[in-house]
mmCIF file of C-alpha atoms in Angstrom:
data_model
loop_
_atom_site.group_PDB
_atom_site.id
_atom_site.type_symbol
_atom_site.label_atom_id
_atom_site.label_comp_id
_atom_site.label_asym_id
_atom_site.label_seq_id
_atom_site.Cartn_x
_atom_site.Cartn_y
_atom_site.Cartn_z
ATOM 1 C CA MET A 1 28.039 -6.987 20.893
ATOM 2 C CA THR A 2 29.702 -3.992 19.213
ATOM 3 C CA GLU A 3 27.028 -4.235 16.506
ATOM 4 C CA LEU A 4 24.465 -2.946 18.961
ATOM 5 C CA ALA A 5 26.381 0.285 19.494
ATOM 6 C CA GLU A 6 26.774 0.782 15.751
ATOM 7 C CA SER A 7 23.114 0.317 14.951
ATOM 8 C CA PRO A 8 21.091 3.530 15.012
ATOM 9 C CA ALA A 9 18.017 3.068 17.191
ATOM 10 C CA LEU A 10 14.919 3.752 15.119
ATOM 11 C CA PRO A 11 11.944 5.543 16.653
ATOM 12 C CA ARG A 12 8.679 3.678 17.306
ATOM 13 C CA LEU A 13 5.172 5.031 16.854
ATOM 14 C CA ASP A 14 3.358 5.689 20.138
ATOM 15 C CA ASP A 15 -0.219 4.497 20.729
ATOM 16 C CA GLU A 16 -1.733 7.850 19.768
ATOM 17 C CA ALA A 17 -0.033 7.864 16.372
ATOM 18 C CA ARG A 18 -0.943 4.193 15.827
ATOM 19 C CA ALA A 19 -4.558 5.060 16.613
ATOM 20 C CA ALA A 20 -4.531 7.956 14.115
ATOM 21 C CA LEU A 21 -3.298 5.755 11.260
ATOM 22 C CA PHE A 22 -4.434 2.224 12.049
ATOM 23 C CA THR A 23 -6.319 1.205 15.167
ATOM 24 C CA ASN A 24 -8.913 4.015 15.450
ATOM 25 C CA ALA A 25 -8.945 5.379 11.908
ATOM 26 C CA ARG A 26 -12.001 4.518 9.829
ATOM 27 C CA THR A 27 -13.201 4.721 6.238
ATOM 28 C CA ALA A 28 -15.626 7.676 6.112
ATOM 29 C CA ASN A 29 -18.927 7.510 4.233
ATOM 30 C CA THR A 30 -20.289 11.004 5.009
ATOM 31 C CA TRP A 31 -18.540 14.373 5.061
ATOM 32 C CA ALA A 32 -18.675 17.513 7.179
ATOM 33 C CA ASP A 33 -19.084 20.809 5.343
ATOM 34 C CA ILE A 34 -15.439 21.775 5.877
ATOM 35 C CA PRO A 35 -13.267 22.435 2.823
ATOM 36 C CA VAL A 36 -9.977 20.653 2.141
ATOM 37 C CA SER A 37 -7.376 23.092 0.805
ATOM 38 C CA ASP A 38 -5.073 22.583 -2.173
ATOM 39 C CA GLU A 39 -2.192 22.975 0.307
ATOM 40 C CA GLU A 40 -3.473 20.009 2.322
ATOM 41 C CA LEU A 41 -3.789 17.929 -0.855
ATOM 42 C CA ARG A 42 -0.258 18.839 -1.958
ATOM 43 C CA SER A 43 1.045 18.039 1.523
ATOM 44 C CA ILE A 44 -0.525 14.555 1.480
ATOM 45 C CA TRP A 45 1.480 13.690 -1.610
ATOM 46 C CA GLU A 46 4.629 15.334 -0.207
ATOM 47 C CA LEU A 47 4.410 12.893 2.716
ATOM 48 C CA ALA A 48 3.377 9.763 0.821
ATOM 49 C CA LYS A 49 6.123 10.197 -1.806
ATOM 50 C CA TRP A 50 8.918 9.184 0.599
ATOM 51 C CA ALA A 51 7.838 5.552 1.091
ATOM 52 C CA PRO A 52 9.661 3.026 -1.095
ATOM 53 C CA THR A 53 8.980 1.632 -4.597
ATOM 54 C CA SER A 54 10.945 -0.898 -6.708
ATOM 55 C CA ALA A 55 14.028 0.835 -8.105
ATOM 56 C CA ASN A 56 12.486 4.123 -6.928
ATOM 57 C CA THR A 57 10.189 4.171 -9.957
ATOM 58 C CA GLN A 58 7.199 5.920 -8.249
ATOM 59 C CA PRO A 59 4.580 5.106 -10.902
ATOM 60 C CA LEU A 60 1.580 6.503 -8.960
ATOM 61 C CA ARG A 61 -0.159 9.529 -10.496
ATOM 62 C CA VAL A 62 -2.741 11.589 -8.602
ATOM 63 C CA LEU A 63 -5.618 13.577 -10.065
ATOM 64 C CA TYR A 64 -7.115 15.832 -7.396
ATOM 65 C CA VAL A 65 -10.754 16.651 -8.060
ATOM 66 C CA ARG A 66 -12.396 19.595 -6.293
ATOM 67 C CA PRO A 67 -16.070 20.462 -5.825
ATOM 68 C CA GLY A 68 -17.703 21.872 -8.943
ATOM 69 C CA GLU A 69 -17.437 20.928 -12.574
ATOM 70 C CA GLY A 70 -14.539 18.493 -12.071
ATOM 71 C CA ARG A 71 -16.378 16.561 -9.391
ATOM 72 C CA ASP A 72 -19.538 16.427 -11.539
ATOM 73 C CA ARG A 73 -17.495 14.897 -14.370
ATOM 74 C CA LEU A 74 -16.149 12.263 -11.969
ATOM 75 C CA VAL A 75 -19.405 11.387 -10.170
ATOM 76 C CA LYS A 76 -21.105 10.154 -13.335
ATOM 77 C CA HIS A 77 -18.474 7.386 -13.630
ATOM 78 C CA MET A 78 -18.870 6.178 -10.024
ATOM 79 C CA SER A 79 -20.924 3.061 -9.195
ATOM 80 C CA ASP A 80 -24.431 3.916 -8.031
ATOM 81 C CA GLY A 81 -23.587 2.989 -4.449
ATOM 82 C CA ASN A 82 -20.650 5.427 -4.456
ATOM 83 C CA LYS A 83 -22.171 8.448 -6.240
ATOM 84 C CA ALA A 84 -23.628 10.153 -3.141
ATOM 85 C CA LYS A 85 -20.373 9.839 -1.199
ATOM 86 C CA THR A 86 -18.228 11.351 -3.960
ATOM 87 C CA GLU A 87 -20.879 13.981 -4.740
ATOM 88 C CA SER A 88 -20.520 15.351 -1.214
ATOM 89 C CA ALA A 89 -16.778 14.851 -0.653
ATOM 90 C CA PRO A 90 -14.824 18.118 -0.179
ATOM 91 C CA ALA A 91 -11.948 16.630 -2.201
ATOM 92 C CA VAL A 92 -11.359 13.475 -4.200
ATOM 93 C CA ALA A 93 -8.157 11.812 -5.406
ATOM 94 C CA VAL A 94 -8.205 9.617 -8.500
ATOM 95 C CA LEU A 95 -5.187 7.301 -8.288
ATOM 96 C CA ALA A 96 -3.726 6.031 -11.547
ATOM 97 C CA TYR A 97 -0.667 4.142 -12.705
ATOM 98 C CA ASP A 98 1.621 5.569 -15.360
ATOM 99 C CA THR A 99 2.136 3.057 -18.179
ATOM 100 C CA ASP A 100 5.233 5.035 -19.231
ATOM 101 C CA PHE A 101 6.725 5.511 -15.764
ATOM 102 C CA HIS A 102 10.056 4.307 -17.191
ATOM 103 C CA GLU A 103 10.541 7.639 -18.988
ATOM 104 C CA HIS A 104 11.481 9.051 -15.562
ATOM 105 C CA ILE A 105 14.094 6.385 -14.715
ATOM 106 C CA PRO A 106 17.115 8.569 -15.656
ATOM 107 C CA THR A 107 15.803 11.123 -13.113
ATOM 108 C CA VAL A 108 14.742 8.812 -10.279
ATOM 109 C CA PHE A 109 17.466 6.143 -10.612
ATOM 110 C CA PRO A 110 20.410 8.249 -11.816
ATOM 111 C CA MET A 111 23.090 5.631 -11.044
ATOM 112 C CA ARG A 112 21.601 3.287 -13.671
ATOM 113 C CA PRO A 113 19.763 5.399 -16.270
ATOM 114 C CA GLU A 114 20.073 2.537 -18.768
ATOM 115 C CA MET A 115 17.507 0.569 -16.729
ATOM 116 C CA LYS A 116 14.958 2.570 -18.718
ATOM 117 C CA ASP A 117 15.797 0.418 -21.770
ATOM 118 C CA ARG A 118 14.655 -2.764 -19.990
ATOM 119 C CA PHE A 119 11.118 -1.335 -19.982
ATOM 120 C CA ASP A 120 11.130 0.306 -23.413
ATOM 121 C CA GLY A 121 9.032 -0.564 -26.447
ATOM 122 C CA ASP A 122 5.959 -2.638 -27.267
ATOM 123 C CA ALA A 123 7.729 -5.890 -26.383
ATOM 124 C CA ASN A 124 7.896 -4.739 -22.748
ATOM 125 C CA ALA A 125 4.406 -3.270 -22.460
ATOM 126 C CA GLU A 126 3.216 -6.154 -20.261
ATOM 127 C CA LEU A 127 6.239 -5.878 -17.961
ATOM 128 C CA ARG A 128 5.661 -2.120 -17.680
ATOM 129 C CA THR A 129 2.010 -2.663 -16.766
ATOM 130 C CA SER A 130 2.698 -5.266 -14.085
ATOM 131 C CA HIS A 131 5.542 -3.210 -12.570
ATOM 132 C CA SER A 132 3.455 -0.048 -12.646
ATOM 133 C CA LYS A 133 0.320 -1.652 -11.176
ATOM 134 C CA LEU A 134 2.180 -3.315 -8.319
ATOM 135 C CA ASN A 135 4.169 -0.262 -7.304
ATOM 136 C CA SER A 136 1.361 2.274 -7.722
ATOM 137 C CA THR A 137 -0.964 0.092 -5.623
ATOM 138 C CA LEU A 138 1.738 -0.107 -2.947
ATOM 139 C CA GLN A 139 1.880 3.695 -3.096
ATOM 140 C CA ALA A 140 -1.925 3.802 -2.745
ATOM 141 C CA GLY A 141 -1.485 2.117 0.657
ATOM 142 C CA TYR A 142 1.035 4.809 1.660
ATOM 143 C CA PHE A 143 -1.290 7.487 0.281
ATOM 144 C CA ILE A 144 -4.300 6.389 2.369
ATOM 145 C CA LEU A 145 -2.194 6.472 5.540
ATOM 146 C CA ALA A 146 -0.758 9.877 4.512
ATOM 147 C CA VAL A 147 -4.332 11.233 4.246
ATOM 148 C CA ARG A 148 -4.965 10.010 7.795
ATOM 149 C CA ALA A 149 -1.659 11.532 8.972
ATOM 150 C CA HIS A 150 -3.132 14.925 8.016
ATOM 151 C CA GLY A 151 -6.125 14.584 10.349
ATOM 152 C CA LEU A 152 -8.401 13.790 7.421
ATOM 153 C CA ALA A 153 -10.545 10.752 6.698
ATOM 154 C CA ALA A 154 -10.128 8.702 3.533
ATOM 155 C CA GLY A 155 -12.881 6.859 1.679
ATOM 156 C CA PRO A 156 -11.125 4.579 -0.847
ATOM 157 C CA MET A 157 -13.291 2.959 -3.535
ATOM 158 C CA THR A 158 -12.767 0.595 -6.441
ATOM 159 C CA GLY A 159 -16.418 0.756 -7.543
ATOM 160 C CA PHE A 160 -16.271 3.017 -10.601
ATOM 161 C CA ASP A 161 -16.009 2.764 -14.386
ATOM 162 C CA ALA A 162 -12.245 2.995 -14.863
ATOM 163 C CA ALA A 163 -12.465 3.118 -18.668
ATOM 164 C CA GLY A 164 -14.961 5.972 -18.370
ATOM 165 C CA VAL A 165 -12.758 7.887 -15.915
ATOM 166 C CA ASP A 166 -9.720 7.385 -18.152
ATOM 167 C CA ALA A 167 -11.566 8.625 -21.254
ATOM 168 C CA GLU A 168 -12.813 11.631 -19.261
ATOM 169 C CA PHE A 169 -9.586 12.700 -17.561
ATOM 170 C CA PHE A 170 -6.682 10.830 -19.191
ATOM 171 C CA PRO A 171 -7.649 10.766 -22.888
ATOM 172 C CA ASP A 172 -4.107 10.180 -24.182
ATOM 173 C CA GLY A 173 -4.125 6.688 -22.631
ATOM 174 C CA ARG A 174 -0.909 6.967 -20.610
ATOM 175 C CA PHE A 175 -2.459 6.989 -17.107
ATOM 176 C CA LYS A 176 -4.858 4.225 -16.005
ATOM 177 C CA SER A 177 -7.096 4.843 -12.977
ATOM 178 C CA PHE A 178 -7.438 2.069 -10.387
ATOM 179 C CA MET A 179 -8.807 3.710 -7.215
ATOM 180 C CA VAL A 180 -10.832 6.763 -6.186
ATOM 181 C CA ILE A 181 -10.434 8.181 -2.676
ATOM 182 C CA ASN A 182 -12.835 10.652 -1.089
ATOM 183 C CA ILE A 183 -11.019 12.981 1.329
ATOM 184 C CA GLY A 184 -12.406 15.227 4.050
ATOM 185 C CA HIS A 185 -13.528 15.619 7.631
ATOM 186 C CA PRO A 186 -16.057 12.975 8.683
ATOM 187 C CA GLY A 187 -19.718 14.008 8.811
ATOM 188 C CA GLU A 188 -22.654 12.661 10.793
ATOM 189 C CA SER A 189 -22.729 8.872 11.252
ATOM 190 C CA ALA A 190 -19.621 8.725 9.078
ATOM 191 C CA TRP A 191 -18.938 5.050 9.652
ATOM 192 C CA PHE A 192 -20.580 1.709 10.247
ATOM 193 C CA PRO A 193 -19.607 -0.556 13.171
ATOM 194 C CA ARG A 194 -16.130 -1.925 12.573
ATOM 195 C CA LEU A 195 -16.004 -5.164 10.580
ATOM 196 C CA PRO A 196 -14.079 -8.195 11.839
ATOM 197 C CA ARG A 197 -10.469 -8.833 10.888
ATOM 198 C CA LEU A 198 -9.241 -12.328 10.042
ATOM 199 C CA ALA A 199 -7.747 -14.380 12.850
ATOM 200 C CA PRO A 200 -3.919 -14.582 12.805
ATOM 201 C CA GLU A 201 -4.040 -18.304 12.002
ATOM 202 C CA ASP A 202 -5.898 -17.515 8.751
ATOM 203 C CA VAL A 203 -3.206 -15.045 7.656
ATOM 204 C CA ILE A 204 0.176 -15.947 9.170
ATOM 205 C CA THR A 205 2.308 -19.036 8.607
ATOM 206 C CA TRP A 206 5.865 -19.644 9.860
ATOM 207 C CA ALA A 207 9.036 -21.175 8.444
ATOM 208 C CA MET B 1 -21.729 26.224 11.044
ATOM 209 C CA THR B 2 -23.306 23.539 13.221
ATOM 210 C CA GLU B 3 -21.624 20.955 10.997
ATOM 211 C CA LEU B 4 -18.262 21.911 12.463
ATOM 212 C CA ALA B 5 -19.380 21.077 15.972
ATOM 213 C CA GLU B 6 -20.787 17.740 14.895
ATOM 214 C CA SER B 7 -17.639 16.605 13.154
ATOM 215 C CA PRO B 8 -15.207 14.713 15.378
ATOM 216 C CA ALA B 9 -11.747 16.273 15.067
ATOM 217 C CA LEU B 10 -9.294 13.636 13.913
ATOM 218 C CA PRO B 11 -5.748 13.580 15.294
ATOM 219 C CA ARG B 12 -2.802 14.507 13.056
ATOM 220 C CA LEU B 13 0.625 12.861 13.042
ATOM 221 C CA ASP B 14 3.365 15.063 14.536
ATOM 222 C CA ASP B 15 6.722 15.559 12.785
ATOM 223 C CA GLU B 16 8.437 12.842 14.819
ATOM 224 C CA ALA B 17 5.882 10.216 13.815
ATOM 225 C CA ARG B 18 5.976 11.373 10.187
ATOM 226 C CA ALA B 19 9.758 11.018 10.271
ATOM 227 C CA ALA B 20 9.523 7.477 11.678
ATOM 228 C CA LEU B 21 7.198 6.305 8.897
ATOM 229 C CA PHE B 22 7.907 8.516 5.897
ATOM 230 C CA THR B 23 10.392 11.376 5.842
ATOM 231 C CA ASN B 24 13.389 9.820 7.651
ATOM 232 C CA ALA B 25 12.655 6.102 7.280
ATOM 233 C CA ARG B 26 14.830 4.245 4.792
ATOM 234 C CA THR B 27 14.997 0.862 3.080
ATOM 235 C CA ALA B 28 17.760 -1.105 4.887
ATOM 236 C CA ASN B 29 20.329 -3.186 3.005
ATOM 237 C CA THR B 30 22.426 -4.425 5.959
ATOM 238 C CA TRP B 31 21.344 -5.739 9.355
ATOM 239 C CA ALA B 32 22.581 -5.481 12.940
ATOM 240 C CA ASP B 33 23.001 -8.713 14.854
ATOM 241 C CA ILE B 34 19.864 -8.112 16.925
ATOM 242 C CA PRO B 35 17.071 -10.694 16.762
ATOM 243 C CA VAL B 36 13.467 -9.892 15.866
ATOM 244 C CA SER B 37 11.044 -11.791 18.097
ATOM 245 C CA ASP B 38 7.948 -13.705 17.020
ATOM 246 C CA GLU B 39 5.988 -11.288 19.223
ATOM 247 C CA GLU B 40 7.259 -8.336 17.196
ATOM 248 C CA LEU B 41 6.324 -10.095 13.956
ATOM 249 C CA ARG B 42 2.840 -10.903 15.245
ATOM 250 C CA SER B 43 2.433 -7.309 16.424
ATOM 251 C CA ILE B 44 3.333 -5.914 12.964
ATOM 252 C CA TRP B 45 0.435 -7.811 11.469
ATOM 253 C CA GLU B 46 -1.888 -6.883 14.337
ATOM 254 C CA LEU B 47 -1.283 -3.221 13.451
ATOM 255 C CA ALA B 48 -1.348 -3.498 9.655
ATOM 256 C CA LYS B 49 -4.584 -5.496 9.656
ATOM 257 C CA TRP B 50 -6.755 -2.477 10.608
ATOM 258 C CA ALA B 51 -6.193 -0.472 7.418
ATOM 259 C CA PRO B 52 -8.950 -0.810 4.806
ATOM 260 C CA THR B 53 -9.504 -3.238 1.902
ATOM 261 C CA SER B 54 -12.359 -3.504 -0.621
ATOM 262 C CA ALA B 55 -15.394 -5.025 1.101
ATOM 263 C CA ASN B 56 -13.064 -5.869 4.007
ATOM 264 C CA THR B 57 -11.730 -8.882 2.101
ATOM 265 C CA GLN B 58 -8.134 -8.755 3.507
ATOM 266 C CA PRO B 59 -6.521 -11.085 0.933
ATOM 267 C CA LEU B 60 -2.913 -10.595 2.145
ATOM 268 C CA ARG B 61 -1.181 -13.670 3.584
ATOM 269 C CA VAL B 62 2.123 -13.483 5.463
ATOM 270 C CA LEU B 63 4.768 -16.187 5.728
ATOM 271 C CA TYR B 64 7.304 -15.243 8.401
ATOM 272 C CA VAL B 65 10.703 -16.810 7.810
ATOM 273 C CA ARG B 66 13.233 -16.988 10.639
ATOM 274 C CA PRO B 67 16.999 -17.631 10.566
ATOM 275 C CA GLY B 68 17.921 -21.267 9.967
ATOM 276 C CA GLU B 69 16.482 -23.874 7.664
ATOM 277 C CA GLY B 70 13.487 -21.785 6.604
ATOM 278 C CA ARG B 71 15.656 -18.840 5.591
ATOM 279 C CA ASP B 72 18.013 -21.153 3.661
ATOM 280 C CA ARG B 73 15.040 -22.507 1.690
ATOM 281 C CA LEU B 74 13.996 -18.923 0.846
ATOM 282 C CA VAL B 75 17.430 -17.493 -0.033
ATOM 283 C CA LYS B 76 17.944 -19.900 -2.914
ATOM 284 C CA HIS B 77 14.923 -18.357 -4.704
ATOM 285 C CA MET B 78 16.099 -14.748 -4.277
ATOM 286 C CA SER B 79 17.759 -12.876 -7.157
ATOM 287 C CA ASP B 80 21.544 -12.877 -6.901
ATOM 288 C CA GLY B 81 21.580 -9.203 -5.907
ATOM 289 C CA ASN B 82 19.201 -9.906 -3.006
ATOM 290 C CA LYS B 83 20.654 -13.161 -1.609
ATOM 291 C CA ALA B 84 23.178 -11.575 0.792
ATOM 292 C CA LYS B 85 20.579 -9.212 2.261
ATOM 293 C CA THR B 86 18.038 -11.954 2.955
ATOM 294 C CA GLU B 87 20.768 -14.339 4.145
ATOM 295 C CA SER B 88 21.630 -11.921 6.947
ATOM 296 C CA ALA B 89 18.164 -10.578 7.799
ATOM 297 C CA PRO B 90 16.970 -11.436 11.346
ATOM 298 C CA ALA B 91 13.453 -11.979 9.985
ATOM 299 C CA VAL B 92 11.820 -12.065 6.579
ATOM 300 C CA ALA B 93 8.176 -11.748 5.519
ATOM 301 C CA VAL B 94 6.991 -13.357 2.293
ATOM 302 C CA LEU B 95 3.816 -11.537 1.226
ATOM 303 C CA ALA B 96 1.327 -13.472 -0.857
ATOM 304 C CA TYR B 97 -2.210 -13.036 -2.128
ATOM 305 C CA ASP B 98 -4.879 -15.617 -1.424
ATOM 306 C CA THR B 99 -6.573 -16.737 -4.653
ATOM 307 C CA ASP B 100 -9.464 -18.087 -2.537
ATOM 308 C CA PHE B 101 -9.835 -15.087 -0.221
ATOM 309 C CA HIS B 102 -13.578 -15.163 -0.948
ATOM 310 C CA GLU B 103 -13.976 -18.263 1.271
ATOM 311 C CA HIS B 104 -13.686 -15.846 4.231
ATOM 312 C CA ILE B 105 -16.367 -13.392 3.027
ATOM 313 C CA PRO B 106 -19.121 -14.761 5.336
ATOM 314 C CA THR B 107 -16.748 -14.032 8.267
ATOM 315 C CA VAL B 108 -15.343 -10.645 7.208
ATOM 316 C CA PHE B 109 -18.456 -9.174 5.527
ATOM 317 C CA PRO B 110 -21.220 -10.758 7.630
ATOM 318 C CA MET B 111 -23.974 -8.375 6.464
ATOM 319 C CA ARG B 112 -23.682 -9.743 2.912
ATOM 320 C CA PRO B 113 -22.320 -13.302 3.098
ATOM 321 C CA GLU B 114 -23.791 -14.002 -0.359
ATOM 322 C CA MET B 115 -21.120 -11.715 -1.878
ATOM 323 C CA LYS B 116 -18.931 -14.829 -1.734
ATOM 324 C CA ASP B 117 -20.933 -16.262 -4.670
ATOM 325 C CA ARG B 118 -19.889 -13.379 -6.943
ATOM 326 C CA PHE B 119 -16.294 -14.644 -6.701
ATOM 327 C CA ASP B 120 -16.993 -18.379 -6.776
ATOM 328 C CA GLY B 121 -15.986 -20.917 -9.397
ATOM 329 C CA ASP B 122 -13.658 -21.114 -12.389
ATOM 330 C CA ALA B 123 -15.647 -18.492 -14.312
ATOM 331 C CA ASN B 124 -14.603 -15.893 -11.715
ATOM 332 C CA ALA B 125 -10.957 -16.941 -11.302
ATOM 333 C CA GLU B 126 -9.705 -13.856 -13.153
ATOM 334 C CA LEU B 127 -11.889 -11.513 -11.074
ATOM 335 C CA ARG B 128 -10.626 -13.195 -7.900
ATOM 336 C CA THR B 129 -7.009 -12.756 -8.975
ATOM 337 C CA SER B 130 -7.344 -9.067 -9.860
ATOM 338 C CA HIS B 131 -9.274 -8.294 -6.656
ATOM 339 C CA SER B 132 -6.794 -10.255 -4.553
ATOM 340 C CA LYS B 133 -3.683 -8.728 -6.157
ATOM 341 C CA LEU B 134 -4.930 -5.160 -5.833
ATOM 342 C CA ASN B 135 -6.027 -5.462 -2.231
ATOM 343 C CA SER B 136 -3.056 -7.508 -1.016
ATOM 344 C CA THR B 137 -0.638 -5.031 -2.619
ATOM 345 C CA LEU B 138 -2.482 -2.192 -0.888
ATOM 346 C CA GLN B 139 -2.026 -4.148 2.343
ATOM 347 C CA ALA B 140 1.689 -4.534 1.540
ATOM 348 C CA GLY B 141 1.938 -0.729 1.683
ATOM 349 C CA TYR B 142 0.280 -0.751 5.117
ATOM 350 C CA PHE B 143 2.544 -3.632 6.191
ATOM 351 C CA ILE B 144 5.787 -1.795 5.308
ATOM 352 C CA LEU B 145 4.692 1.226 7.338
ATOM 353 C CA ALA B 146 3.607 -1.062 10.204
ATOM 354 C CA VAL B 147 7.140 -2.562 10.257
ATOM 355 C CA ARG B 148 8.516 0.981 10.589
ATOM 356 C CA ALA B 149 5.974 1.806 13.309
ATOM 357 C CA HIS B 150 7.665 -0.913 15.390
ATOM 358 C CA GLY B 151 11.107 0.756 15.280
ATOM 359 C CA LEU B 152 12.293 -1.755 12.699
ATOM 360 C CA ALA B 153 13.623 -1.249 9.186
ATOM 361 C CA ALA B 154 12.011 -2.908 6.174
ATOM 362 C CA GLY B 155 13.787 -4.043 3.029
ATOM 363 C CA PRO B 156 11.059 -4.810 0.468
ATOM 364 C CA MET B 157 12.072 -6.693 -2.682
ATOM 365 C CA THR B 158 10.387 -7.943 -5.833
ATOM 366 C CA GLY B 159 13.565 -9.570 -7.174
ATOM 367 C CA PHE B 160 12.952 -13.278 -6.523
ATOM 368 C CA ASP B 161 11.611 -16.354 -8.284
ATOM 369 C CA ALA B 162 7.939 -16.251 -7.265
ATOM 370 C CA ALA B 163 7.122 -19.614 -8.859
ATOM 371 C CA GLY B 164 10.044 -21.175 -6.966
ATOM 372 C CA VAL B 165 8.956 -19.628 -3.662
ATOM 373 C CA ASP B 166 5.371 -20.788 -4.216
ATOM 374 C CA ALA B 167 6.471 -24.361 -5.010
ATOM 375 C CA GLU B 168 8.700 -24.327 -1.919
ATOM 376 C CA PHE B 169 6.296 -22.852 0.636
ATOM 377 C CA PHE B 170 2.786 -22.849 -0.877
ATOM 378 C CA PRO B 171 2.668 -26.157 -2.786
ATOM 379 C CA ASP B 172 -1.148 -26.392 -2.857
ATOM 380 C CA GLY B 173 -1.261 -23.357 -5.194
ATOM 381 C CA ARG B 174 -3.715 -21.234 -3.204
ATOM 382 C CA PHE B 175 -1.261 -18.491 -2.075
ATOM 383 C CA LYS B 176 0.851 -16.607 -4.662
ATOM 384 C CA SER B 177 3.911 -14.679 -3.444
ATOM 385 C CA PHE B 178 4.492 -11.165 -4.786
ATOM 386 C CA MET B 179 6.939 -9.473 -2.382
ATOM 387 C CA VAL B 180 9.654 -10.408 0.111
ATOM 388 C CA ILE B 181 10.471 -8.025 2.959
ATOM 389 C CA ASN B 182 13.605 -8.268 5.099
ATOM 390 C CA ILE B 183 12.955 -7.022 8.640
ATOM 391 C CA GLY B 184 15.401 -6.019 11.356
ATOM 392 C CA HIS B 185 17.504 -3.307 12.932
ATOM 393 C CA PRO B 186 19.757 -1.539 10.417
ATOM 394 C CA GLY B 187 23.431 -2.548 10.327
ATOM 395 C CA GLU B 188 26.547 -0.660 9.219
ATOM 396 C CA SER B 189 26.100 1.559 6.143
ATOM 397 C CA ALA B 190 22.542 0.269 5.943
ATOM 398 C CA TRP B 191 21.428 2.686 3.252
ATOM 399 C CA PHE B 192 22.607 4.537 0.177
ATOM 400 C CA PRO B 193 22.113 8.315 -0.208
ATOM 401 C CA ARG B 194 18.429 9.048 -0.688
ATOM 402 C CA LEU B 195 17.211 8.930 -4.297
ATOM 403 C CA PRO B 196 15.236 11.809 -5.812
ATOM 404 C CA ARG B 197 11.449 11.886 -5.778
ATOM 405 C CA LEU B 198 9.473 13.058 -8.779
ATOM 406 C CA ALA B 199 8.503 16.733 -8.915
ATOM 407 C CA PRO B 200 4.828 17.423 -8.052
ATOM 408 C CA GLU B 201 4.109 18.522 -11.627
ATOM 409 C CA ASP B 202 5.104 15.037 -12.866
ATOM 410 C CA VAL B 203 2.654 13.359 -10.469
ATOM 411 C CA ILE B 204 -0.269 15.648 -9.653
ATOM 412 C CA THR B 205 -2.956 17.034 -11.941
ATOM 413 C CA TRP B 206 -6.081 18.980 -10.937
ATOM 414 C CA ALA B 207 -9.719 19.037 -11.977
#
């Protein structure tokens, strides 16, 4: 059993940390009147960035929207049921995928810079989109938990006019929005009773 | 400032917990000869399941593959560069999206069971697929961090023949695989030097 001695023991998350990220954390629908600082928003990304993506490509892009003119421009593209939440959120993140993420491959995958060529050109546009969507959505999962790691509540939404948001904030067409996340401290009656999760037998199979 | 008093203070993750999930955690490429129990695998899902999805739809499905015949059936569909890693992994999770996730809507979104109808039928197959892919990939991000929360290393991969895996394990066509994750305790030289992350100015914009 020499392998055991050679294997570094990895730390586990205690119940308190599990509660903060998973078991007690909730999607917030109302917000306290407490600002979220630019430093907090930068720090969320600095934490989320370390979790893995295919070939380290990191295609997620983040537009942080603060109260004021920027938030007004965003709110008009939200679904009616989401307008009030975003209108009152102290900070909002628009998550987008970069359709030209491969331009960064020589930087992020320096041992094989030529991998960039596999994604280049119109012939590979579909491959770029599927790679970028999958990996940026994976990063969205990390991002939501990184918000929670900062003692903040997240309110992720897919109910918005993505084409409208893109025309408003990403007019050159390179970034495509796919999720909007309200960020802040929870307000009064911030959440509904918790909804049921599927039973294990509906999710897990074994081989 | 009565709002401050009314807002529940949310816990933050300390540096040790951040290290376990994000800053120190690494994708493992070799595995120690230490088994991963079915209880650990069940517990990973029991943690990951609490993080949010659109309208609580939870479309992720997990096939856990253990050493032996099941793993042999999986390895043959992995890309050549991934075969050795999966061949030696103490446990493997095949992540798939459920193309008929909407069948569960009356259970998981009981206040609006009729939302199921919006996804029903051939006319909505494309909507079902895009909803299911986005939300199951988001859940894959939660899942990877839930593996790490258990003191285990994850080795997520997209390099495999998804059609082959689906024919092998999901022959009725309802579940579509999109990621394979090796799970275990790291072995010798389990990881390469850490690759660079993008600079904030390449990722973050402000409005």
